[in-house]
Amino acid sequence: MLSSTTRRTSTTLLRGSSSTLASKSDILSPLNASPHQLDQRRTLLGLVHAIDKRVYRWARGVLPPISKTENIALGCGTIVVLTELFVRSFIAYSLTKCDDDTAGFDRDIFSGSPSLQHLIDTYQPSLTTEEQSYINNQVTTLCTLLNDHDVVTSKDFSKEAWDYMRDEKFFGMKIPKEWGGLGFSTEAVSQVLAKLATQCFDANATVAVPNSLGPGELLVRYGTDEQKEYFLPRLANGTLIPCFGLTGPHSGSDATSLIGSDCVVSKHPVTGELGVVASFKKRYITLAPVAGVVGLGLNLSDPEGLLGGSGDEGFTVALLE
């Protein structure tokens, strides 16, 4: 219990604090401030602004510059409902330009002025009857074939689960029907992956890679007729399980900043056929142990100008079966 002397001292301190706070408030209030106080305030704000500018210039010199890949992503990003293609988006957008009508919500976020109303007006996900039926039936059935503990301990799925994923075209959801796939939307793929993740995360990743990082959609957009006819049906039915070889010992998922993954355009010394000579090291490639085709991310150079205007130097993808 406080003595009377202590209580009096405490009261005095509190009153003193209150008085001090009031005087500070007066200094900061432009309504009650004197011209001298306003000059002090302007000086203080100017000092803070100058410090901020110095700190910004220092930080700008220390931080690495935004890469070409990051600029592409910031300028042309689209909002997706799955982790769809941190990398594939970079590739697709580096091959096609996006205008303001197709720019995504993530670009708005980085601009500092995102519009929720714009997102609501432009993004209205929905499932077709076929897609909903697939989630209710095939995905549910696959979940019953998966035991997360068994998958982790054995480091593999059962043969029954593998066969079911191939038979029901889980690896070809994004491939159009004319090439043997399901032709599903990104929203449908997202919901399939979300449901699989509740049962077995390894199944989620195994299905996600062919429908995102796999070369299926790139082949649909940019492949030759010969490439489409050969690869797409095999990718759709799971004959070829794909993986994407981007990450190397000294570079990660920045597709335009690869280190040690290079290829040079050259002609075959005998046939004269145009091709590339590639050298690369890759690691941490999801599905690599079971993959039948690898999409290799490489930095292409054409020192002799053999492309003749039919292509560009820089990031490219080669398929290795």
PDB file of C-alpha atoms in Angstrom:
ATOM      1  CA  MET A   1       0.000   0.000   0.000  1.00  0.00           C
ATOM      2  CA  LEU A   2       1.407   3.425  -0.985  1.00  0.00           C
ATOM      3  CA  SER A   3       2.159   5.909   1.798  1.00  0.00           C
ATOM      4  CA  SER A   4       0.603   9.369   1.734  1.00  0.00           C
ATOM      5  CA  THR A   5       3.951  10.834   0.672  1.00  0.00           C
ATOM      6  CA  THR A   6       4.258   8.375  -2.199  1.00  0.00           C
ATOM      7  CA  ARG A   7       0.726   9.019  -3.311  1.00  0.00           C
ATOM      8  CA  ARG A   8       1.340  12.781  -3.348  1.00  0.00           C
ATOM      9  CA  THR A   9       4.529  12.286  -5.357  1.00  0.00           C
ATOM     10  CA  SER A  10       2.731  10.036  -7.863  1.00  0.00           C
ATOM     11  CA  THR A  11      -0.023  12.590  -8.259  1.00  0.00           C
ATOM     12  CA  THR A  12       2.504  15.312  -8.892  1.00  0.00           C
ATOM     13  CA  LEU A  13       4.292  13.228 -11.504  1.00  0.00           C
ATOM     14  CA  LEU A  14       1.057  12.422 -13.292  1.00  0.00           C
ATOM     15  CA  ARG A  15       0.039  16.039 -13.297  1.00  0.00           C
ATOM     16  CA  GLY A  16       3.425  16.994 -14.601  1.00  0.00           C
ATOM     17  CA  SER A  17       3.160  14.390 -17.359  1.00  0.00           C
ATOM     18  CA  SER A  18      -0.252  15.673 -18.332  1.00  0.00           C
ATOM     19  CA  SER A  19       1.069  19.191 -18.510  1.00  0.00           C
ATOM     20  CA  THR A  20       4.015  18.076 -20.621  1.00  0.00           C
ATOM     21  CA  LEU A  21       1.768  16.196 -23.045  1.00  0.00           C
ATOM     22  CA  ALA A  22      -0.487  19.184 -23.413  1.00  0.00           C
ATOM     23  CA  SER A  23       2.428  21.416 -24.304  1.00  0.00           C
ATOM     24  CA  LYS A  24       3.640  18.908 -26.934  1.00  0.00           C
ATOM     25  CA  SER A  25       0.173  18.781 -28.425  1.00  0.00           C
ATOM     26  CA  ASP A  26       0.165  22.545 -28.685  1.00  0.00           C
ATOM     27  CA  ILE A  27       3.493  22.491 -30.528  1.00  0.00           C
ATOM     28  CA  LEU A  28       2.251  19.963 -33.094  1.00  0.00           C
ATOM     29  CA  SER A  29      -1.159  21.577 -33.661  1.00  0.00           C
ATOM     30  CA  PRO A  30      -1.081  24.055 -36.560  1.00  0.00           C
ATOM     31  CA  LEU A  31      -4.170  25.801 -35.143  1.00  0.00           C
ATOM     32  CA  ASN A  32      -2.563  26.760 -31.852  1.00  0.00           C
ATOM     33  CA  ALA A  33       1.078  26.969 -32.918  1.00  0.00           C
ATOM     34  CA  SER A  34       3.033  30.176 -33.060  1.00  0.00           C
ATOM     35  CA  PRO A  35       5.017  31.114 -36.206  1.00  0.00           C
ATOM     36  CA  HIS A  36       8.198  30.004 -34.449  1.00  0.00           C
ATOM     37  CA  GLN A  37       6.668  26.619 -33.629  1.00  0.00           C
ATOM     38  CA  LEU A  38       5.489  26.189 -37.231  1.00  0.00           C
ATOM     39  CA  ASP A  39       8.997  26.914 -38.482  1.00  0.00           C
ATOM     40  CA  GLN A  40      10.322  24.245 -36.120  1.00  0.00           C
ATOM     41  CA  ARG A  41       7.747  21.786 -37.412  1.00  0.00           C
ATOM     42  CA  ARG A  42       8.657  22.492 -41.037  1.00  0.00           C
ATOM     43  CA  THR A  43      12.327  22.082 -40.245  1.00  0.00           C
ATOM     44  CA  LEU A  44      11.683  18.752 -38.537  1.00  0.00           C
ATOM     45  CA  LEU A  45       9.601  17.441 -41.432  1.00  0.00           C
ATOM     46  CA  GLY A  46      12.197  18.591 -43.930  1.00  0.00           C
ATOM     47  CA  LEU A  47      14.928  16.819 -41.980  1.00  0.00           C
ATOM     48  CA  VAL A  48      12.897  13.584 -41.901  1.00  0.00           C
ATOM     49  CA  HIS A  49      12.246  13.850 -45.643  1.00  0.00           C
ATOM     50  CA  ALA A  50      15.945  14.368 -46.353  1.00  0.00           C
ATOM     51  CA  ILE A  51      16.845  11.348 -44.231  1.00  0.00           C
ATOM     52  CA  ASP A  52      14.218   9.252 -46.010  1.00  0.00           C
ATOM     53  CA  LYS A  53      15.689  10.189 -49.394  1.00  0.00           C
ATOM     54  CA  ARG A  54      19.201   9.300 -48.262  1.00  0.00           C
ATOM     55  CA  VAL A  55      18.043   5.947 -46.876  1.00  0.00           C
ATOM     56  CA  TYR A  56      16.133   5.227 -50.096  1.00  0.00           C
ATOM     57  CA  ARG A  57      19.176   6.006 -52.263  1.00  0.00           C
ATOM     58  CA  TRP A  58      21.319   3.803 -50.064  1.00  0.00           C
ATOM     59  CA  ALA A  59      18.832   0.917 -50.179  1.00  0.00           C
ATOM     60  CA  ARG A  60      18.471   1.248 -53.959  1.00  0.00           C
ATOM     61  CA  GLY A  61      22.207   0.840 -54.337  1.00  0.00           C
ATOM     62  CA  VAL A  62      22.349  -2.199 -52.063  1.00  0.00           C
ATOM     63  CA  LEU A  63      19.340  -4.134 -53.322  1.00  0.00           C
ATOM     64  CA  PRO A  64      19.677  -6.154 -56.568  1.00  0.00           C
ATOM     65  CA  PRO A  65      17.929  -4.666 -59.618  1.00  0.00           C
ATOM     66  CA  ILE A  66      14.583  -6.028 -60.780  1.00  0.00           C
ATOM     67  CA  SER A  67      15.292  -8.682 -63.385  1.00  0.00           C
ATOM     68  CA  LYS A  68      13.703  -8.974 -66.804  1.00  0.00           C
ATOM     69  CA  THR A  69      11.591 -11.871 -65.541  1.00  0.00           C
ATOM     70  CA  GLU A  70      10.311  -9.859 -62.592  1.00  0.00           C
ATOM     71  CA  ASN A  71       9.475  -6.917 -64.856  1.00  0.00           C
ATOM     72  CA  ILE A  72       7.489  -9.249 -67.111  1.00  0.00           C
ATOM     73  CA  ALA A  73       5.628 -10.671 -64.143  1.00  0.00           C
ATOM     74  CA  LEU A  74       4.855  -7.247 -62.647  1.00  0.00           C
ATOM     75  CA  GLY A  75       3.712  -5.873 -65.988  1.00  0.00           C
ATOM     76  CA  CYS A  76       1.632  -8.788 -67.179  1.00  0.00           C
ATOM     77  CA  GLY A  77       0.708 -10.906 -64.158  1.00  0.00           C
ATOM     78  CA  THR A  78      -2.708 -12.475 -63.871  1.00  0.00           C
ATOM     79  CA  ILE A  79      -4.347 -13.614 -60.687  1.00  0.00           C
ATOM     80  CA  VAL A  80      -4.714 -17.388 -60.454  1.00  0.00           C
ATOM     81  CA  VAL A  81      -6.230 -19.482 -57.751  1.00  0.00           C
ATOM     82  CA  LEU A  82      -3.468 -22.028 -57.507  1.00  0.00           C
ATOM     83  CA  THR A  83       0.242 -21.792 -57.336  1.00  0.00           C
ATOM     84  CA  GLU A  84       0.129 -22.118 -60.983  1.00  0.00           C
ATOM     85  CA  LEU A  85       3.137 -21.289 -62.547  1.00  0.00           C
ATOM     86  CA  PHE A  86       5.396 -19.126 -60.863  1.00  0.00           C
ATOM     87  CA  VAL A  87       7.707 -20.186 -63.656  1.00  0.00           C
ATOM     88  CA  ARG A  88       5.420 -21.082 -66.527  1.00  0.00           C
ATOM     89  CA  SER A  89       3.785 -17.687 -66.283  1.00  0.00           C
ATOM     90  CA  PHE A  90       7.194 -16.118 -66.850  1.00  0.00           C
ATOM     91  CA  ILE A  91       7.720 -18.210 -69.960  1.00  0.00           C
ATOM     92  CA  ALA A  92       4.269 -17.657 -71.407  1.00  0.00           C
ATOM     93  CA  TYR A  93       4.354 -13.930 -70.767  1.00  0.00           C
ATOM     94  CA  SER A  94       7.837 -13.570 -72.193  1.00  0.00           C
ATOM     95  CA  LEU A  95       6.467 -14.960 -75.451  1.00  0.00           C
ATOM     96  CA  THR A  96       3.304 -12.848 -75.552  1.00  0.00           C
ATOM     97  CA  LYS A  97       2.651  -9.276 -74.577  1.00  0.00           C
ATOM     98  CA  CYS A  98      -0.202  -8.305 -72.277  1.00  0.00           C
ATOM     99  CA  ASP A  99      -2.192  -5.103 -72.581  1.00  0.00           C
ATOM    100  CA  ASP A 100      -4.146  -3.262 -69.905  1.00  0.00           C
ATOM    101  CA  ASP A 101      -7.280  -5.308 -70.559  1.00  0.00           C
ATOM    102  CA  THR A 102      -5.534  -8.562 -69.659  1.00  0.00           C
ATOM    103  CA  ALA A 103      -3.334  -7.252 -66.859  1.00  0.00           C
ATOM    104  CA  GLY A 104      -3.932  -8.997 -63.583  1.00  0.00           C
ATOM    105  CA  PHE A 105      -4.774  -8.082 -60.032  1.00  0.00           C
ATOM    106  CA  ASP A 106      -1.305  -8.922 -58.754  1.00  0.00           C
ATOM    107  CA  ARG A 107       0.119  -6.136 -60.941  1.00  0.00           C
ATOM    108  CA  ASP A 108      -2.411  -3.759 -59.370  1.00  0.00           C
ATOM    109  CA  ILE A 109      -1.184  -4.775 -55.921  1.00  0.00           C
ATOM    110  CA  PHE A 110       2.416  -3.944 -56.762  1.00  0.00           C
ATOM    111  CA  SER A 111       1.335  -0.634 -58.281  1.00  0.00           C
ATOM    112  CA  GLY A 112       0.111   0.394 -54.829  1.00  0.00           C
ATOM    113  CA  SER A 113      -3.474   1.033 -55.953  1.00  0.00           C
ATOM    114  CA  PRO A 114      -5.331  -2.286 -56.223  1.00  0.00           C
ATOM    115  CA  SER A 115      -9.015  -2.148 -57.065  1.00  0.00           C
ATOM    116  CA  LEU A 116     -11.179  -4.819 -55.483  1.00  0.00           C
ATOM    117  CA  GLN A 117     -14.075  -3.740 -57.681  1.00  0.00           C
ATOM    118  CA  HIS A 118     -11.960  -4.329 -60.799  1.00  0.00           C
ATOM    119  CA  LEU A 119     -11.186  -7.823 -59.538  1.00  0.00           C
ATOM    120  CA  ILE A 120     -14.875  -8.527 -58.895  1.00  0.00           C
ATOM    121  CA  ASP A 121     -15.862  -7.212 -62.324  1.00  0.00           C
ATOM    122  CA  THR A 122     -13.230  -9.122 -64.301  1.00  0.00           C
ATOM    123  CA  TYR A 123     -12.742 -12.377 -62.402  1.00  0.00           C
ATOM    124  CA  GLN A 124     -15.772 -14.633 -62.024  1.00  0.00           C
ATOM    125  CA  PRO A 125     -14.633 -18.245 -61.567  1.00  0.00           C
ATOM    126  CA  SER A 126     -17.104 -21.026 -62.201  1.00  0.00           C
ATOM    127  CA  LEU A 127     -17.067 -24.736 -62.986  1.00  0.00           C
ATOM    128  CA  THR A 128     -18.760 -26.533 -65.835  1.00  0.00           C
ATOM    129  CA  THR A 129     -20.997 -29.501 -65.103  1.00  0.00           C
ATOM    130  CA  GLU A 130     -18.260 -31.818 -66.387  1.00  0.00           C
ATOM    131  CA  GLU A 131     -15.619 -30.242 -64.162  1.00  0.00           C
ATOM    132  CA  GLN A 132     -17.811 -30.419 -61.056  1.00  0.00           C
ATOM    133  CA  SER A 133     -18.649 -34.055 -61.774  1.00  0.00           C
ATOM    134  CA  TYR A 134     -14.941 -34.859 -62.113  1.00  0.00           C
ATOM    135  CA  ILE A 135     -14.228 -33.333 -58.706  1.00  0.00           C
ATOM    136  CA  ASN A 136     -17.155 -35.130 -57.095  1.00  0.00           C
ATOM    137  CA  ASN A 137     -16.321 -38.526 -58.593  1.00  0.00           C
ATOM    138  CA  GLN A 138     -12.828 -39.111 -60.011  1.00  0.00           C
ATOM    139  CA  VAL A 139     -11.049 -36.889 -57.505  1.00  0.00           C
ATOM    140  CA  THR A 140     -12.953 -38.423 -54.614  1.00  0.00           C
ATOM    141  CA  THR A 141     -12.084 -41.898 -55.841  1.00  0.00           C
ATOM    142  CA  LEU A 142      -8.394 -41.033 -56.124  1.00  0.00           C
ATOM    143  CA  CYS A 143      -8.441 -39.687 -52.562  1.00  0.00           C
ATOM    144  CA  THR A 144      -9.671 -43.083 -51.345  1.00  0.00           C
ATOM    145  CA  LEU A 145      -6.661 -44.727 -53.040  1.00  0.00           C
ATOM    146  CA  LEU A 146      -4.168 -42.482 -51.252  1.00  0.00           C
ATOM    147  CA  ASN A 147      -2.759 -42.923 -47.779  1.00  0.00           C
ATOM    148  CA  ASP A 148      -0.457 -40.060 -46.902  1.00  0.00           C
ATOM    149  CA  HIS A 149       1.489 -42.051 -44.315  1.00  0.00           C
ATOM    150  CA  ASP A 150       2.108 -44.926 -46.718  1.00  0.00           C
ATOM    151  CA  VAL A 151       3.187 -42.547 -49.487  1.00  0.00           C
ATOM    152  CA  VAL A 152       5.677 -40.802 -47.210  1.00  0.00           C
ATOM    153  CA  THR A 153       7.175 -43.994 -45.816  1.00  0.00           C
ATOM    154  CA  SER A 154       7.390 -45.833 -49.156  1.00  0.00           C
ATOM    155  CA  LYS A 155       8.247 -42.667 -51.139  1.00  0.00           C
ATOM    156  CA  ASP A 156       5.881 -43.733 -53.896  1.00  0.00           C
ATOM    157  CA  PHE A 157       2.221 -44.237 -54.766  1.00  0.00           C
ATOM    158  CA  SER A 158       0.636 -47.631 -55.147  1.00  0.00           C
ATOM    159  CA  LYS A 159       0.393 -49.053 -58.666  1.00  0.00           C
ATOM    160  CA  GLU A 160      -3.382 -48.744 -58.396  1.00  0.00           C
ATOM    161  CA  ALA A 161      -3.106 -45.005 -57.705  1.00  0.00           C
ATOM    162  CA  TRP A 162      -0.640 -44.451 -60.572  1.00  0.00           C
ATOM    163  CA  ASP A 163      -2.845 -46.364 -63.014  1.00  0.00           C
ATOM    164  CA  TYR A 164      -5.954 -44.490 -61.912  1.00  0.00           C
ATOM    165  CA  MET A 165      -4.293 -41.099 -62.374  1.00  0.00           C
ATOM    166  CA  ARG A 166      -3.242 -42.096 -65.901  1.00  0.00           C
ATOM    167  CA  ASP A 167      -6.588 -43.661 -66.863  1.00  0.00           C
ATOM    168  CA  GLU A 168      -8.598 -40.662 -65.653  1.00  0.00           C
ATOM    169  CA  LYS A 169      -6.231 -38.161 -67.283  1.00  0.00           C
ATOM    170  CA  PHE A 170      -5.161 -36.370 -64.129  1.00  0.00           C
ATOM    171  CA  PHE A 171      -1.966 -35.409 -65.966  1.00  0.00           C
ATOM    172  CA  GLY A 172      -3.837 -33.914 -68.943  1.00  0.00           C
ATOM    173  CA  MET A 173      -6.398 -31.638 -67.352  1.00  0.00           C
ATOM    174  CA  LYS A 174      -5.060 -28.525 -69.124  1.00  0.00           C
ATOM    175  CA  ILE A 175      -4.535 -30.220 -72.500  1.00  0.00           C
ATOM    176  CA  PRO A 176      -7.410 -29.648 -74.983  1.00  0.00           C
ATOM    177  CA  LYS A 177      -9.779 -32.510 -75.744  1.00  0.00           C
ATOM    178  CA  GLU A 178      -8.705 -32.696 -79.384  1.00  0.00           C
ATOM    179  CA  TRP A 179      -5.299 -33.863 -78.150  1.00  0.00           C
ATOM    180  CA  GLY A 180      -6.704 -36.374 -75.683  1.00  0.00           C
ATOM    181  CA  GLY A 181      -6.839 -34.142 -72.604  1.00  0.00           C
ATOM    182  CA  LEU A 182      -9.729 -32.889 -70.504  1.00  0.00           C
ATOM    183  CA  GLY A 183      -9.560 -29.213 -71.478  1.00  0.00           C
ATOM    184  CA  PHE A 184     -10.308 -28.004 -67.961  1.00  0.00           C
ATOM    185  CA  SER A 185     -10.139 -24.416 -66.766  1.00  0.00           C
ATOM    186  CA  THR A 186      -7.589 -23.120 -64.294  1.00  0.00           C
ATOM    187  CA  GLU A 187     -10.349 -22.849 -61.695  1.00  0.00           C
ATOM    188  CA  ALA A 188     -11.136 -26.558 -62.100  1.00  0.00           C
ATOM    189  CA  VAL A 189      -7.481 -27.550 -61.813  1.00  0.00           C
ATOM    190  CA  SER A 190      -7.208 -25.404 -58.705  1.00  0.00           C
ATOM    191  CA  GLN A 191     -10.123 -27.130 -57.019  1.00  0.00           C
ATOM    192  CA  VAL A 192      -8.799 -30.572 -57.961  1.00  0.00           C
ATOM    193  CA  LEU A 193      -5.437 -29.739 -56.399  1.00  0.00           C
ATOM    194  CA  ALA A 194      -7.039 -28.250 -53.309  1.00  0.00           C
ATOM    195  CA  LYS A 195      -9.050 -31.428 -52.718  1.00  0.00           C
ATOM    196  CA  LEU A 196      -6.052 -33.719 -53.301  1.00  0.00           C
ATOM    197  CA  ALA A 197      -4.002 -31.664 -50.834  1.00  0.00           C
ATOM    198  CA  THR A 198      -6.472 -32.512 -48.068  1.00  0.00           C
ATOM    199  CA  GLN A 199      -5.633 -36.198 -48.499  1.00  0.00           C
ATOM    200  CA  CYS A 200      -2.027 -36.340 -49.749  1.00  0.00           C
ATOM    201  CA  PHE A 201       0.223 -33.411 -50.543  1.00  0.00           C
ATOM    202  CA  ASP A 202       2.534 -35.553 -52.700  1.00  0.00           C
ATOM    203  CA  ALA A 203      -0.434 -36.351 -54.933  1.00  0.00           C
ATOM    204  CA  ASN A 204      -1.184 -32.653 -55.120  1.00  0.00           C
ATOM    205  CA  ALA A 205       2.352 -31.884 -56.341  1.00  0.00           C
ATOM    206  CA  THR A 206       2.426 -34.853 -58.724  1.00  0.00           C
ATOM    207  CA  VAL A 207      -0.765 -33.726 -60.448  1.00  0.00           C
ATOM    208  CA  ALA A 208       0.141 -30.031 -60.297  1.00  0.00           C
ATOM    209  CA  VAL A 209       3.439 -30.236 -62.201  1.00  0.00           C
ATOM    210  CA  PRO A 210       2.096 -31.739 -65.483  1.00  0.00           C
ATOM    211  CA  ASN A 211      -0.772 -29.237 -65.422  1.00  0.00           C
ATOM    212  CA  SER A 212       1.429 -26.230 -64.786  1.00  0.00           C
ATOM    213  CA  LEU A 213       5.195 -26.570 -65.159  1.00  0.00           C
ATOM    214  CA  GLY A 214       4.844 -29.357 -67.695  1.00  0.00           C
ATOM    215  CA  PRO A 215       5.234 -28.479 -71.398  1.00  0.00           C
ATOM    216  CA  GLY A 216       1.640 -29.311 -72.335  1.00  0.00           C
ATOM    217  CA  GLU A 217       0.234 -25.794 -72.458  1.00  0.00           C
ATOM    218  CA  LEU A 218       3.392 -24.391 -74.026  1.00  0.00           C
ATOM    219  CA  LEU A 219       3.164 -27.007 -76.773  1.00  0.00           C
ATOM    220  CA  VAL A 220      -0.492 -26.149 -77.358  1.00  0.00           C
ATOM    221  CA  ARG A 221       0.360 -22.481 -77.761  1.00  0.00           C
ATOM    222  CA  TYR A 222       3.725 -22.553 -79.487  1.00  0.00           C
ATOM    223  CA  GLY A 223       4.569 -26.112 -80.583  1.00  0.00           C
ATOM    224  CA  THR A 224       4.840 -27.247 -84.183  1.00  0.00           C
ATOM    225  CA  ASP A 225       2.196 -29.609 -85.564  1.00  0.00           C
ATOM    226  CA  GLU A 226       4.708 -32.448 -85.395  1.00  0.00           C
ATOM    227  CA  GLN A 227       5.478 -31.720 -81.742  1.00  0.00           C
ATOM    228  CA  LYS A 228       1.797 -31.504 -80.850  1.00  0.00           C
ATOM    229  CA  GLU A 229       0.931 -34.784 -82.558  1.00  0.00           C
ATOM    230  CA  TYR A 230       3.743 -36.629 -80.827  1.00  0.00           C
ATOM    231  CA  PHE A 231       3.806 -35.178 -77.326  1.00  0.00           C
ATOM    232  CA  LEU A 232       0.303 -34.007 -76.426  1.00  0.00           C
ATOM    233  CA  PRO A 233      -1.548 -37.363 -76.566  1.00  0.00           C
ATOM    234  CA  ARG A 234       1.266 -39.037 -74.603  1.00  0.00           C
ATOM    235  CA  LEU A 235       1.242 -36.275 -71.999  1.00  0.00           C
ATOM    236  CA  ALA A 236      -2.552 -36.421 -71.726  1.00  0.00           C
ATOM    237  CA  ASN A 237      -2.735 -40.171 -70.994  1.00  0.00           C
ATOM    238  CA  GLY A 238       0.313 -40.230 -68.724  1.00  0.00           C
ATOM    239  CA  THR A 239       2.545 -42.259 -71.042  1.00  0.00           C
ATOM    240  CA  LEU A 240       5.009 -39.401 -70.626  1.00  0.00           C
ATOM    241  CA  ILE A 241       5.093 -37.741 -67.229  1.00  0.00           C
ATOM    242  CA  PRO A 242       6.801 -34.359 -67.568  1.00  0.00           C
ATOM    243  CA  CYS A 243       9.024 -32.318 -65.316  1.00  0.00           C
ATOM    244  CA  PHE A 244      10.526 -28.876 -65.752  1.00  0.00           C
ATOM    245  CA  GLY A 245      14.288 -28.514 -65.383  1.00  0.00           C
ATOM    246  CA  LEU A 246      14.833 -24.890 -64.444  1.00  0.00           C
ATOM    247  CA  THR A 247      16.663 -24.727 -61.111  1.00  0.00           C
ATOM    248  CA  GLY A 248      20.428 -25.264 -61.169  1.00  0.00           C
ATOM    249  CA  PRO A 249      23.234 -25.238 -58.599  1.00  0.00           C
ATOM    250  CA  HIS A 250      23.702 -21.480 -58.938  1.00  0.00           C
ATOM    251  CA  SER A 251      20.299 -20.189 -60.092  1.00  0.00           C
ATOM    252  CA  GLY A 252      16.710 -20.696 -59.067  1.00  0.00           C
ATOM    253  CA  SER A 253      13.335 -19.927 -60.625  1.00  0.00           C
ATOM    254  CA  ASP A 254      14.299 -16.701 -62.382  1.00  0.00           C
ATOM    255  CA  ALA A 255      13.979 -17.880 -65.963  1.00  0.00           C
ATOM    256  CA  THR A 256      15.956 -15.009 -67.486  1.00  0.00           C
ATOM    257  CA  SER A 257      18.890 -15.202 -65.073  1.00  0.00           C
ATOM    258  CA  LEU A 258      20.088 -18.764 -65.548  1.00  0.00           C
ATOM    259  CA  ILE A 259      23.677 -19.617 -64.644  1.00  0.00           C
ATOM    260  CA  GLY A 260      25.403 -22.624 -66.197  1.00  0.00           C
ATOM    261  CA  SER A 261      22.459 -23.664 -68.389  1.00  0.00           C
ATOM    262  CA  ASP A 262      23.348 -22.619 -71.901  1.00  0.00           C
ATOM    263  CA  CYS A 263      22.788 -23.687 -75.484  1.00  0.00           C
ATOM    264  CA  VAL A 264      24.308 -22.407 -78.728  1.00  0.00           C
ATOM    265  CA  VAL A 265      22.606 -22.579 -82.121  1.00  0.00           C
ATOM    266  CA  SER A 266      24.676 -24.652 -84.538  1.00  0.00           C
ATOM    267  CA  LYS A 267      24.472 -26.797 -87.666  1.00  0.00           C
ATOM    268  CA  HIS A 268      25.109 -30.514 -87.741  1.00  0.00           C
ATOM    269  CA  PRO A 269      28.514 -31.042 -89.367  1.00  0.00           C
ATOM    270  CA  VAL A 270      27.236 -33.786 -91.675  1.00  0.00           C
ATOM    271  CA  THR A 271      23.529 -33.193 -92.353  1.00  0.00           C
ATOM    272  CA  GLY A 272      23.527 -29.426 -91.915  1.00  0.00           C
ATOM    273  CA  GLU A 273      20.425 -29.699 -89.753  1.00  0.00           C
ATOM    274  CA  LEU A 274      19.910 -26.733 -87.455  1.00  0.00           C
ATOM    275  CA  GLY A 275      20.039 -27.537 -83.737  1.00  0.00           C
ATOM    276  CA  VAL A 276      21.591 -26.509 -80.454  1.00  0.00           C
ATOM    277  CA  VAL A 277      24.564 -27.659 -78.430  1.00  0.00           C
ATOM    278  CA  ALA A 278      23.542 -27.533 -74.764  1.00  0.00           C
ATOM    279  CA  SER A 279      25.412 -27.743 -71.489  1.00  0.00           C
ATOM    280  CA  PHE A 280      23.576 -27.649 -68.191  1.00  0.00           C
ATOM    281  CA  LYS A 281      23.353 -28.799 -64.597  1.00  0.00           C
ATOM    282  CA  LYS A 282      19.966 -29.079 -62.878  1.00  0.00           C
ATOM    283  CA  ARG A 283      18.810 -30.041 -59.412  1.00  0.00           C
ATOM    284  CA  TYR A 284      15.718 -30.015 -57.180  1.00  0.00           C
ATOM    285  CA  ILE A 285      13.476 -30.936 -60.122  1.00  0.00           C
ATOM    286  CA  THR A 286      10.074 -32.178 -59.001  1.00  0.00           C
ATOM    287  CA  LEU A 287       9.073 -35.528 -60.615  1.00  0.00           C
ATOM    288  CA  ALA A 288      12.497 -35.976 -62.241  1.00  0.00           C
ATOM    289  CA  PRO A 289      12.819 -39.617 -60.979  1.00  0.00           C
ATOM    290  CA  VAL A 290       9.617 -40.664 -62.784  1.00  0.00           C
ATOM    291  CA  ALA A 291       9.616 -38.249 -65.716  1.00  0.00           C
ATOM    292  CA  GLY A 292       9.630 -39.427 -69.318  1.00  0.00           C
ATOM    293  CA  VAL A 293      10.195 -35.979 -70.802  1.00  0.00           C
ATOM    294  CA  VAL A 294      12.065 -33.021 -69.357  1.00  0.00           C
ATOM    295  CA  GLY A 295      11.432 -29.423 -70.300  1.00  0.00           C
ATOM    296  CA  LEU A 296      14.864 -27.823 -69.984  1.00  0.00           C
ATOM    297  CA  GLY A 297      15.150 -24.124 -69.288  1.00  0.00           C
ATOM    298  CA  LEU A 298      18.188 -22.850 -71.177  1.00  0.00           C
ATOM    299  CA  ASN A 299      19.805 -19.568 -72.140  1.00  0.00           C
ATOM    300  CA  LEU A 300      20.012 -19.573 -75.951  1.00  0.00           C
ATOM    301  CA  SER A 301      22.703 -17.738 -77.903  1.00  0.00           C
ATOM    302  CA  ASP A 302      23.121 -17.471 -81.673  1.00  0.00           C
ATOM    303  CA  PRO A 303      26.589 -16.007 -82.288  1.00  0.00           C
ATOM    304  CA  GLU A 304      26.581 -16.922 -86.005  1.00  0.00           C
ATOM    305  CA  GLY A 305      23.079 -15.609 -86.722  1.00  0.00           C
ATOM    306  CA  LEU A 306      21.837 -19.009 -87.886  1.00  0.00           C
ATOM    307  CA  LEU A 307      18.271 -18.383 -86.728  1.00  0.00           C
ATOM    308  CA  GLY A 308      17.877 -15.877 -89.541  1.00  0.00           C
ATOM    309  CA  GLY A 309      15.179 -13.904 -87.776  1.00  0.00           C
ATOM    310  CA  SER A 310      12.996 -16.952 -87.058  1.00  0.00           C
ATOM    311  CA  GLY A 311      13.678 -16.781 -83.328  1.00  0.00           C
ATOM    312  CA  ASP A 312      15.346 -14.779 -80.599  1.00  0.00           C
ATOM    313  CA  GLU A 313      18.221 -15.290 -78.229  1.00  0.00           C
ATOM    314  CA  GLY A 314      17.521 -15.564 -74.523  1.00  0.00           C
ATOM    315  CA  PHE A 315      15.435 -17.945 -72.454  1.00  0.00           C
ATOM    316  CA  THR A 316      14.188 -21.006 -74.312  1.00  0.00           C
ATOM    317  CA  VAL A 317      12.768 -24.427 -73.492  1.00  0.00           C
ATOM    318  CA  ALA A 318      14.073 -27.646 -75.006  1.00  0.00           C
ATOM    319  CA  LEU A 319      12.301 -30.996 -74.639  1.00  0.00           C
ATOM    320  CA  LEU A 320      14.483 -33.943 -73.692  1.00  0.00           C
ATOM    321  CA  GLU A 321      12.809 -37.354 -73.863  1.00  0.00           C
TER     322      GLU A 321
END
